[in-house]
Amino acid sequence: MSTTDALLYSSDHTFKELIAHAQRYGFIYPSSEIYDGLQSIYDYGPYGVALKRNLQNFWWQSMTQLHQNIVGIDSAIMMHPTTWKASGHIDGFSDPMVDNKDSKKRYRVDLLIEEHAMQLVSQGKSNQSKGLMEAMERCLAAGDLPGLDELLQQFGIVCPLSKTADWTPVRQFNLMFSTQVGAQNDATTIYLRPETAQGIFVNFLNVQKTARMKIPFGIAQVGKAFRNEIVARQFTFRMREFEQMEMQFFIQPGTEKCWFDYWQENRKNWYSSLGIEQEKINIYPHKQLAHYATAAVDIEYAFPFGYKEVEGIHSRTDFDLTSHQHYAKKKLQYFDPDLKKSYIPYVIETSVGLDRLVLMLLSNALTKENNPVNEERTTSRTYLKLPPPLAPIKSAIFPLVNKDGLAEKALTLFDQLKYDFPLIYEATPSIGKRYARQDLIGTPYSITIDYQTLEDETVTIRERDSMRQYRIHMSEITHHLASTTSIKSLLLQLKK
Ligand code: ATP
């Protein structure tokens, strides 16, 4: 997606409003906030962790449960250091950076240039912007650092803080965090994994043999990854500690085009099942490919700050297994019983950031609405239109008033339903405020127990999005909630 296109998309809330909402209503907090936080590290609050787990479960089940030939693993964050030599991360996992001598601030050069290109577009200088982006891509592909120096000067790109162009030369900066294991005088330097994929590659034969997998098959993993991002901004979009959900699909060489297309289609459907409109998703094919890839696309979502990557799909050839075979001096081959020969499989990878998906869902869900009451008056309401199966709380249960046995009846219902659904019970007086609070955290249904319930065992259900209210019998509630709020209902969407 070009910078021009990125600017074309605007959403009905600003990014600042989204961040404020996430913090204020218990989704995401800055880490160690009482000490003023730690840059680019975040904690999830009660509703954030539930949303994240639901999303992770949906991904996990859609991979491992819906595909007979995909299994999961959970490998360690710390790995043998040679892993990162073999994967290319020690030599090549770096970003070009530059320091401004006046503000003493450090920037990632590609992001600095990209921002300048966006400004040029907003000034109506689209051609200049295009020229700048193309020149930058050429420099990045060729590893031409002096070329990047020149672009900064030629386009008069200044530091956003000091407003000067007094830059140090551009340098490469490795993004891996290192640490020491073992006694001090005998310590080994190891790295916190910058991606989960390598844990899958080094376990390729373990899994293939012990789970008796036949090619084509996949290995899925969810776990933390760490990158010392230079420019850590945009809230949880770019973090230093984050979670990835990756799946490596091992295939026969020569079938990579077909499987690359299959996984693109499969992943696009996954986003539709979350209710994301087609125009908010963009598939961006890479022009400059990583050293290991023969094809790559990014799945981008229209955030309030433009279309940005949430997932990458890469055709990785046999690069990783071949390299591990070389460094480990162990055969990492598969004997194909159909072809009656051994080979190193090719790999198609789908790699998505769980935190970016949470941010995408929050961004997609945050809705501000004005509802006319009569000709003079409108009321406004803010709510999170989360897919019900991912909502942190499935239903709130309210007694209409806190007397005459209504609270007891409501608590009995709560106790019956709590084994199947995460719920909230609330008995504060104002019904309007109760609804508003549930809207803000995205609870799809609110159930009120009133005097009629005592007579005929029916309750009022109020829907979050339509605000529609209707009565159903208490015996129907479990089925009603299960059919609309279970992960299964999302998995069934994938069938369509
Ligand atoms: P970017 O270009 O945004 O730095 P990337 O191309 O380096 O991302 P990959 O290495 O392909 O990302 O990682 C796969 C996925 O992991 C990304 O699509 C993204 O969702 C997630 N991810 C990568 N880096 C971060 C980060 N610093 N914070 C949060 N999520 C991340």
PDB file of N, CA, C and O and ligand atoms in Angstrom, residues 40 89 93 95 108 110-111 175 194-195 225-229 231 235-246 271 286 292 297-299 308-314 316 349-357, ligand 1:
ATOM      1  N   SER A  40       7.248   1.142  25.348  1.00  0.00           N
ATOM      2  CA  SER A  40       6.884   0.041  24.444  1.00  0.00           C
ATOM      3  C   SER A  40       6.644  -1.292  25.105  1.00  0.00           C
ATOM      4  O   SER A  40       6.728  -2.330  24.460  1.00  0.00           O
ATOM      5  N   HIS A  89      19.667 -14.294  12.166  1.00  0.00           N
ATOM      6  CA  HIS A  89      19.336 -13.140  13.012  1.00  0.00           C
ATOM      7  C   HIS A  89      20.571 -12.450  13.598  1.00  0.00           C
ATOM      8  O   HIS A  89      20.559 -11.254  13.829  1.00  0.00           O
ATOM      9  N   PHE A  93      19.587  -9.408  11.470  1.00  0.00           N
ATOM     10  CA  PHE A  93      18.324  -8.903  12.007  1.00  0.00           C
ATOM     11  C   PHE A  93      18.529  -7.510  12.580  1.00  0.00           C
ATOM     12  O   PHE A  93      18.627  -7.302  13.786  1.00  0.00           O
ATOM     13  N   ASP A  95      17.982  -3.029  11.918  1.00  0.00           N
ATOM     14  CA  ASP A  95      17.305  -1.922  11.239  1.00  0.00           C
ATOM     15  C   ASP A  95      18.291  -0.772  11.122  1.00  0.00           C
ATOM     16  O   ASP A  95      19.103  -0.557  12.032  1.00  0.00           O
ATOM     17  N   ARG A 108      14.462   5.158  13.569  1.00  0.00           N
ATOM     18  CA  ARG A 108      14.624   4.178  12.498  1.00  0.00           C
ATOM     19  C   ARG A 108      14.491   4.955  11.209  1.00  0.00           C
ATOM     20  O   ARG A 108      13.475   5.627  10.988  1.00  0.00           O
ATOM     21  N   ASP A 110      13.976   4.186   8.066  1.00  0.00           N
ATOM     22  CA  ASP A 110      12.867   3.928   7.130  1.00  0.00           C
ATOM     23  C   ASP A 110      11.573   4.581   7.625  1.00  0.00           C
ATOM     24  O   ASP A 110      10.810   5.126   6.831  1.00  0.00           O
ATOM     25  N   LEU A 111      11.360   4.569   8.946  1.00  0.00           N
ATOM     26  CA  LEU A 111      10.119   5.158   9.470  1.00  0.00           C
ATOM     27  C   LEU A 111      10.149   6.680   9.376  1.00  0.00           C
ATOM     28  O   LEU A 111       9.142   7.322   9.087  1.00  0.00           O
ATOM     29  N   LEU A 175      18.355  -6.047  16.564  1.00  0.00           N
ATOM     30  CA  LEU A 175      17.148  -5.911  17.379  1.00  0.00           C
ATOM     31  C   LEU A 175      17.007  -6.981  18.462  1.00  0.00           C
ATOM     32  O   LEU A 175      16.032  -6.965  19.221  1.00  0.00           O
ATOM     33  N   PRO A 194      13.535 -13.546  18.955  1.00  0.00           N
ATOM     34  CA  PRO A 194      12.848 -12.437  18.280  1.00  0.00           C
ATOM     35  C   PRO A 194      11.666 -12.915  17.447  1.00  0.00           C
ATOM     36  O   PRO A 194      10.944 -12.104  16.864  1.00  0.00           O
ATOM     37  N   GLU A 195      11.487 -14.232  17.340  1.00  0.00           N
ATOM     38  CA  GLU A 195      10.317 -14.806  16.655  1.00  0.00           C
ATOM     39  C   GLU A 195      10.138 -16.225  17.185  1.00  0.00           C
ATOM     40  O   GLU A 195      11.083 -16.832  17.691  1.00  0.00           O
ATOM     41  N   ALA A 225       7.683 -13.025  21.936  1.00  0.00           N
ATOM     42  CA  ALA A 225       8.881 -12.721  21.162  1.00  0.00           C
ATOM     43  C   ALA A 225       9.359 -11.338  21.621  1.00  0.00           C
ATOM     44  O   ALA A 225       8.567 -10.553  22.166  1.00  0.00           O
ATOM     45  N   PHE A 226      10.634 -11.084  21.423  1.00  0.00           N
ATOM     46  CA  PHE A 226      11.225  -9.846  21.955  1.00  0.00           C
ATOM     47  C   PHE A 226      12.061  -9.166  20.873  1.00  0.00           C
ATOM     48  O   PHE A 226      12.874  -9.818  20.220  1.00  0.00           O
ATOM     49  N   ARG A 227      11.848  -7.888  20.685  1.00  0.00           N
ATOM     50  CA  ARG A 227      12.676  -7.140  19.728  1.00  0.00           C
ATOM     51  C   ARG A 227      12.979  -5.776  20.320  1.00  0.00           C
ATOM     52  O   ARG A 227      12.057  -5.082  20.775  1.00  0.00           O
ATOM     53  N   ASN A 228      14.232  -5.408  20.268  1.00  0.00           N
ATOM     54  CA  ASN A 228      14.629  -4.109  20.815  1.00  0.00           C
ATOM     55  C   ASN A 228      14.345  -3.030  19.770  1.00  0.00           C
ATOM     56  O   ASN A 228      15.259  -2.467  19.173  1.00  0.00           O
ATOM     57  N   GLU A 229      13.062  -2.784  19.536  1.00  0.00           N
ATOM     58  CA  GLU A 229      12.651  -1.833  18.493  1.00  0.00           C
ATOM     59  C   GLU A 229      13.221  -0.459  18.822  1.00  0.00           C
ATOM     60  O   GLU A 229      13.171  -0.019  19.966  1.00  0.00           O
ATOM     61  N   VAL A 231      12.382   2.578  17.302  1.00  0.00           N
ATOM     62  CA  VAL A 231      11.309   3.545  17.454  1.00  0.00           C
ATOM     63  C   VAL A 231      10.111   2.773  17.944  1.00  0.00           C
ATOM     64  O   VAL A 231       9.481   2.037  17.221  1.00  0.00           O
ATOM     65  N   PHE A 235       1.567   2.783  20.437  1.00  0.00           N
ATOM     66  CA  PHE A 235       0.914   1.967  21.454  1.00  0.00           C
ATOM     67  C   PHE A 235       1.345   0.514  21.279  1.00  0.00           C
ATOM     68  O   PHE A 235       2.526   0.242  21.117  1.00  0.00           O
ATOM     69  N   THR A 236       0.397  -0.438  21.265  1.00  0.00           N
ATOM     70  CA  THR A 236       0.807  -1.839  21.206  1.00  0.00           C
ATOM     71  C   THR A 236       1.084  -2.304  19.779  1.00  0.00           C
ATOM     72  O   THR A 236       1.317  -3.485  19.557  1.00  0.00           O
ATOM     73  N   PHE A 237       1.071  -1.387  18.823  1.00  0.00           N
ATOM     74  CA  PHE A 237       1.379  -1.800  17.454  1.00  0.00           C
ATOM     75  C   PHE A 237       2.846  -2.252  17.368  1.00  0.00           C
ATOM     76  O   PHE A 237       3.176  -3.221  16.691  1.00  0.00           O
ATOM     77  N   ARG A 238       3.720  -1.510  18.014  1.00  0.00           N
ATOM     78  CA  ARG A 238       5.141  -1.885  17.975  1.00  0.00           C
ATOM     79  C   ARG A 238       5.669  -1.964  19.397  1.00  0.00           C
ATOM     80  O   ARG A 238       5.911  -0.960  20.042  1.00  0.00           O
ATOM     81  N   MET A 239       5.820  -3.182  19.891  1.00  0.00           N
ATOM     82  CA  MET A 239       6.244  -3.376  21.266  1.00  0.00           C
ATOM     83  C   MET A 239       7.609  -4.040  21.310  1.00  0.00           C
ATOM     84  O   MET A 239       8.080  -4.586  20.318  1.00  0.00           O
ATOM     85  N   ARG A 240       8.223  -3.991  22.472  1.00  0.00           N
ATOM     86  CA  ARG A 240       9.514  -4.680  22.615  1.00  0.00           C
ATOM     87  C   ARG A 240       9.309  -6.111  23.110  1.00  0.00           C
ATOM     88  O   ARG A 240      10.140  -6.967  22.870  1.00  0.00           O
ATOM     89  N   GLU A 241       8.229  -6.338  23.827  1.00  0.00           N
ATOM     90  CA  GLU A 241       7.844  -7.699  24.231  1.00  0.00           C
ATOM     91  C   GLU A 241       6.434  -7.904  23.696  1.00  0.00           C
ATOM     92  O   GLU A 241       5.541  -7.131  24.025  1.00  0.00           O
ATOM     93  N   PHE A 242       6.262  -8.915  22.855  1.00  0.00           N
ATOM     94  CA  PHE A 242       4.938  -9.104  22.251  1.00  0.00           C
ATOM     95  C   PHE A 242       4.703 -10.590  22.006  1.00  0.00           C
ATOM     96  O   PHE A 242       5.580 -11.416  22.265  1.00  0.00           O
ATOM     97  N   GLU A 243       3.512 -10.896  21.533  1.00  0.00           N
ATOM     98  CA  GLU A 243       3.176 -12.301  21.338  1.00  0.00           C
ATOM     99  C   GLU A 243       2.911 -12.583  19.866  1.00  0.00           C
ATOM    100  O   GLU A 243       2.233 -11.793  19.208  1.00  0.00           O
ATOM    101  N   GLN A 244       3.459 -13.691  19.401  1.00  0.00           N
ATOM    102  CA  GLN A 244       3.223 -14.081  18.005  1.00  0.00           C
ATOM    103  C   GLN A 244       2.431 -15.381  17.943  1.00  0.00           C
ATOM    104  O   GLN A 244       2.513 -16.200  18.862  1.00  0.00           O
ATOM    105  N   MET A 245       1.698 -15.557  16.856  1.00  0.00           N
ATOM    106  CA  MET A 245       1.025 -16.828  16.586  1.00  0.00           C
ATOM    107  C   MET A 245       1.515 -17.239  15.195  1.00  0.00           C
ATOM    108  O   MET A 245       1.198 -16.570  14.208  1.00  0.00           O
ATOM    109  N   GLU A 246       2.344 -18.268  15.190  1.00  0.00           N
ATOM    110  CA  GLU A 246       2.970 -18.645  13.912  1.00  0.00           C
ATOM    111  C   GLU A 246       2.651 -20.095  13.570  1.00  0.00           C
ATOM    112  O   GLU A 246       2.516 -20.942  14.445  1.00  0.00           O
ATOM    113  N   TYR A 271     -10.083 -13.399   8.658  1.00  0.00           N
ATOM    114  CA  TYR A 271     -10.367 -11.994   9.002  1.00  0.00           C
ATOM    115  C   TYR A 271     -11.831 -11.662   8.727  1.00  0.00           C
ATOM    116  O   TYR A 271     -12.449 -10.931   9.492  1.00  0.00           O
ATOM    117  N   HIS A 286       5.086  -8.161  -1.154  1.00  0.00           N
ATOM    118  CA  HIS A 286       6.430  -7.572  -0.994  1.00  0.00           C
ATOM    119  C   HIS A 286       7.147  -7.494  -2.327  1.00  0.00           C
ATOM    120  O   HIS A 286       7.129  -8.451  -3.085  1.00  0.00           O
ATOM    121  N   TYR A 292      15.478 -15.279   2.662  1.00  0.00           N
ATOM    122  CA  TYR A 292      15.000 -16.650   2.679  1.00  0.00           C
ATOM    123  C   TYR A 292      13.719 -16.848   1.860  1.00  0.00           C
ATOM    124  O   TYR A 292      13.248 -17.959   1.708  1.00  0.00           O
ATOM    125  N   VAL A 297       3.546 -11.824   1.369  1.00  0.00           N
ATOM    126  CA  VAL A 297       2.534 -10.760   1.408  1.00  0.00           C
ATOM    127  C   VAL A 297       2.310 -10.363   2.868  1.00  0.00           C
ATOM    128  O   VAL A 297       2.489 -11.169   3.776  1.00  0.00           O
ATOM    129  N   ASP A 298       1.927  -9.104   3.043  1.00  0.00           N
ATOM    130  CA  ASP A 298       1.479  -8.651   4.360  1.00  0.00           C
ATOM    131  C   ASP A 298      -0.031  -8.538   4.303  1.00  0.00           C
ATOM    132  O   ASP A 298      -0.577  -8.076   3.296  1.00  0.00           O
ATOM    133  N   ILE A 299      -0.690  -8.935   5.378  1.00  0.00           N
ATOM    134  CA  ILE A 299      -2.115  -8.607   5.516  1.00  0.00           C
ATOM    135  C   ILE A 299      -2.151  -7.337   6.355  1.00  0.00           C
ATOM    136  O   ILE A 299      -1.639  -7.315   7.481  1.00  0.00           O
ATOM    137  N   LYS A 308      -1.645  -0.859   8.027  1.00  0.00           N
ATOM    138  CA  LYS A 308      -0.391  -1.384   8.583  1.00  0.00           C
ATOM    139  C   LYS A 308      -0.479  -2.897   8.759  1.00  0.00           C
ATOM    140  O   LYS A 308      -1.551  -3.446   9.030  1.00  0.00           O
ATOM    141  N   GLU A 309       0.701  -3.526   8.690  1.00  0.00           N
ATOM    142  CA  GLU A 309       0.779  -4.992   8.747  1.00  0.00           C
ATOM    143  C   GLU A 309       0.292  -5.572  10.076  1.00  0.00           C
ATOM    144  O   GLU A 309       0.709  -5.116  11.138  1.00  0.00           O
ATOM    145  N   VAL A 310      -0.568  -6.572   9.980  1.00  0.00           N
ATOM    146  CA  VAL A 310      -0.886  -7.362  11.164  1.00  0.00           C
ATOM    147  C   VAL A 310      -0.361  -8.796  11.019  1.00  0.00           C
ATOM    148  O   VAL A 310      -0.090  -9.468  12.010  1.00  0.00           O
ATOM    149  N   GLU A 311      -0.202  -9.234   9.771  1.00  0.00           N
ATOM    150  CA  GLU A 311       0.220 -10.621   9.551  1.00  0.00           C
ATOM    151  C   GLU A 311       1.089 -10.712   8.308  1.00  0.00           C
ATOM    152  O   GLU A 311       0.871  -9.975   7.342  1.00  0.00           O
ATOM    153  N   GLY A 312       2.054 -11.620   8.348  1.00  0.00           N
ATOM    154  CA  GLY A 312       2.861 -11.872   7.161  1.00  0.00           C
ATOM    155  C   GLY A 312       2.678 -13.319   6.723  1.00  0.00           C
ATOM    156  O   GLY A 312       2.580 -14.228   7.555  1.00  0.00           O
ATOM    157  N   ILE A 313       2.611 -13.530   5.414  1.00  0.00           N
ATOM    158  CA  ILE A 313       2.592 -14.899   4.882  1.00  0.00           C
ATOM    159  C   ILE A 313       3.806 -15.020   3.973  1.00  0.00           C
ATOM    160  O   ILE A 313       3.986 -14.192   3.070  1.00  0.00           O
ATOM    161  N   HIS A 314       4.661 -15.988   4.283  1.00  0.00           N
ATOM    162  CA  HIS A 314       5.941 -16.054   3.577  1.00  0.00           C
ATOM    163  C   HIS A 314       6.180 -17.448   3.006  1.00  0.00           C
ATOM    164  O   HIS A 314       5.909 -18.440   3.674  1.00  0.00           O
ATOM    165  N   ARG A 316       9.044 -19.665   2.435  1.00  0.00           N
ATOM    166  CA  ARG A 316      10.415 -19.599   2.977  1.00  0.00           C
ATOM    167  C   ARG A 316      11.360 -20.628   2.366  1.00  0.00           C
ATOM    168  O   ARG A 316      12.475 -20.814   2.869  1.00  0.00           O
ATOM    169  N   GLU A 349       4.848 -20.045   5.675  1.00  0.00           N
ATOM    170  CA  GLU A 349       4.653 -19.578   7.051  1.00  0.00           C
ATOM    171  C   GLU A 349       3.510 -18.563   7.117  1.00  0.00           C
ATOM    172  O   GLU A 349       3.426 -17.673   6.272  1.00  0.00           O
ATOM    173  N   THR A 350       2.655 -18.702   8.145  1.00  0.00           N
ATOM    174  CA  THR A 350       1.737 -17.599   8.456  1.00  0.00           C
ATOM    175  C   THR A 350       2.149 -17.096   9.834  1.00  0.00           C
ATOM    176  O   THR A 350       2.312 -17.873  10.759  1.00  0.00           O
ATOM    177  N   SER A 351       2.358 -15.786   9.936  1.00  0.00           N
ATOM    178  CA  SER A 351       2.909 -15.229  11.172  1.00  0.00           C
ATOM    179  C   SER A 351       2.138 -13.969  11.542  1.00  0.00           C
ATOM    180  O   SER A 351       2.141 -12.985  10.805  1.00  0.00           O
ATOM    181  N   VAL A 352       1.456 -14.041  12.686  1.00  0.00           N
ATOM    182  CA  VAL A 352       0.605 -12.909  13.054  1.00  0.00           C
ATOM    183  C   VAL A 352       0.920 -12.464  14.478  1.00  0.00           C
ATOM    184  O   VAL A 352       1.273 -13.271  15.325  1.00  0.00           O
ATOM    185  N   GLY A 353       0.830 -11.164  14.708  1.00  0.00           N
ATOM    186  CA  GLY A 353       1.085 -10.612  16.037  1.00  0.00           C
ATOM    187  C   GLY A 353      -0.225 -10.556  16.814  1.00  0.00           C
ATOM    188  O   GLY A 353      -1.180  -9.906  16.382  1.00  0.00           O
ATOM    189  N   LEU A 354      -0.262 -11.259  17.953  1.00  0.00           N
ATOM    190  CA  LEU A 354      -1.501 -11.302  18.745  1.00  0.00           C
ATOM    191  C   LEU A 354      -1.863  -9.911  19.277  1.00  0.00           C
ATOM    192  O   LEU A 354      -3.030  -9.515  19.271  1.00  0.00           O
ATOM    193  N   ASP A 355      -0.852  -9.157  19.706  1.00  0.00           N
ATOM    194  CA  ASP A 355      -1.135  -7.821  20.256  1.00  0.00           C
ATOM    195  C   ASP A 355      -1.665  -6.893  19.167  1.00  0.00           C
ATOM    196  O   ASP A 355      -2.544  -6.070  19.402  1.00  0.00           O
ATOM    197  N   ARG A 356      -1.104  -7.037  17.956  1.00  0.00           N
ATOM    198  CA  ARG A 356      -1.598  -6.194  16.848  1.00  0.00           C
ATOM    199  C   ARG A 356      -3.027  -6.552  16.509  1.00  0.00           C
ATOM    200  O   ARG A 356      -3.822  -5.706  16.137  1.00  0.00           O
ATOM    201  N   LEU A 357      -3.364  -7.858  16.640  1.00  0.00           N
ATOM    202  CA  LEU A 357      -4.751  -8.269  16.360  1.00  0.00           C
ATOM    203  C   LEU A 357      -5.698  -7.698  17.399  1.00  0.00           C
ATOM    204  O   LEU A 357      -6.807  -7.288  17.066  1.00  0.00           O
TER     205      LEU A 357
HETATM  206  P1  ATP B   1       7.258  -4.663  11.018  1.00  0.00           P
HETATM  207  O1  ATP B   1       7.608  -4.461   9.565  1.00  0.00           O
HETATM  208  O2  ATP B   1       5.980  -3.977  11.432  1.00  0.00           O
HETATM  209  O3  ATP B   1       8.395  -4.406  11.954  1.00  0.00           O
HETATM  210  P2  ATP B   1       7.863  -7.397  10.596  1.00  0.00           P
HETATM  211  O4  ATP B   1       7.651  -7.514   9.122  1.00  0.00           O
HETATM  212  O5  ATP B   1       9.231  -7.278  11.129  1.00  0.00           O
HETATM  213  O6  ATP B   1       6.941  -6.219  11.193  1.00  0.00           O
HETATM  214  P3  ATP B   1       7.456 -10.160  11.144  1.00  0.00           P
HETATM  215  O7  ATP B   1       8.856 -10.403  11.495  1.00  0.00           O
HETATM  216  O8  ATP B   1       6.937 -10.684   9.835  1.00  0.00           O
HETATM  217  O9  ATP B   1       7.115  -8.602  11.291  1.00  0.00           O
HETATM  218  O10 ATP B   1       6.544 -10.689  12.336  1.00  0.00           O
HETATM  219  C1  ATP B   1       5.256 -11.242  12.154  1.00  0.00           C
HETATM  220  C2  ATP B   1       4.200 -10.485  12.900  1.00  0.00           C
HETATM  221  O11 ATP B   1       4.600 -10.231  14.250  1.00  0.00           O
HETATM  222  C3  ATP B   1       3.924  -9.097  12.333  1.00  0.00           C
HETATM  223  O12 ATP B   1       3.011  -9.170  11.259  1.00  0.00           O
HETATM  224  C4  ATP B   1       3.336  -8.385  13.523  1.00  0.00           C
HETATM  225  O13 ATP B   1       1.949  -8.637  13.641  1.00  0.00           O
HETATM  226  C5  ATP B   1       4.054  -9.014  14.702  1.00  0.00           C
HETATM  227  N1  ATP B   1       5.112  -8.109  15.181  1.00  0.00           N
HETATM  228  C6  ATP B   1       6.356  -7.968  14.689  1.00  0.00           C
HETATM  229  N2  ATP B   1       7.047  -7.051  15.382  1.00  0.00           N
HETATM  230  C7  ATP B   1       6.211  -6.603  16.359  1.00  0.00           C
HETATM  231  C8  ATP B   1       6.336  -5.653  17.412  1.00  0.00           C
HETATM  232  N3  ATP B   1       7.473  -5.006  17.622  1.00  0.00           N
HETATM  233  N4  ATP B   1       5.273  -5.444  18.219  1.00  0.00           N
HETATM  234  C9  ATP B   1       4.105  -6.110  18.035  1.00  0.00           C
HETATM  235  N5  ATP B   1       3.937  -7.026  17.064  1.00  0.00           N
HETATM  236  C10 ATP B   1       4.963  -7.278  16.234  1.00  0.00           C
END
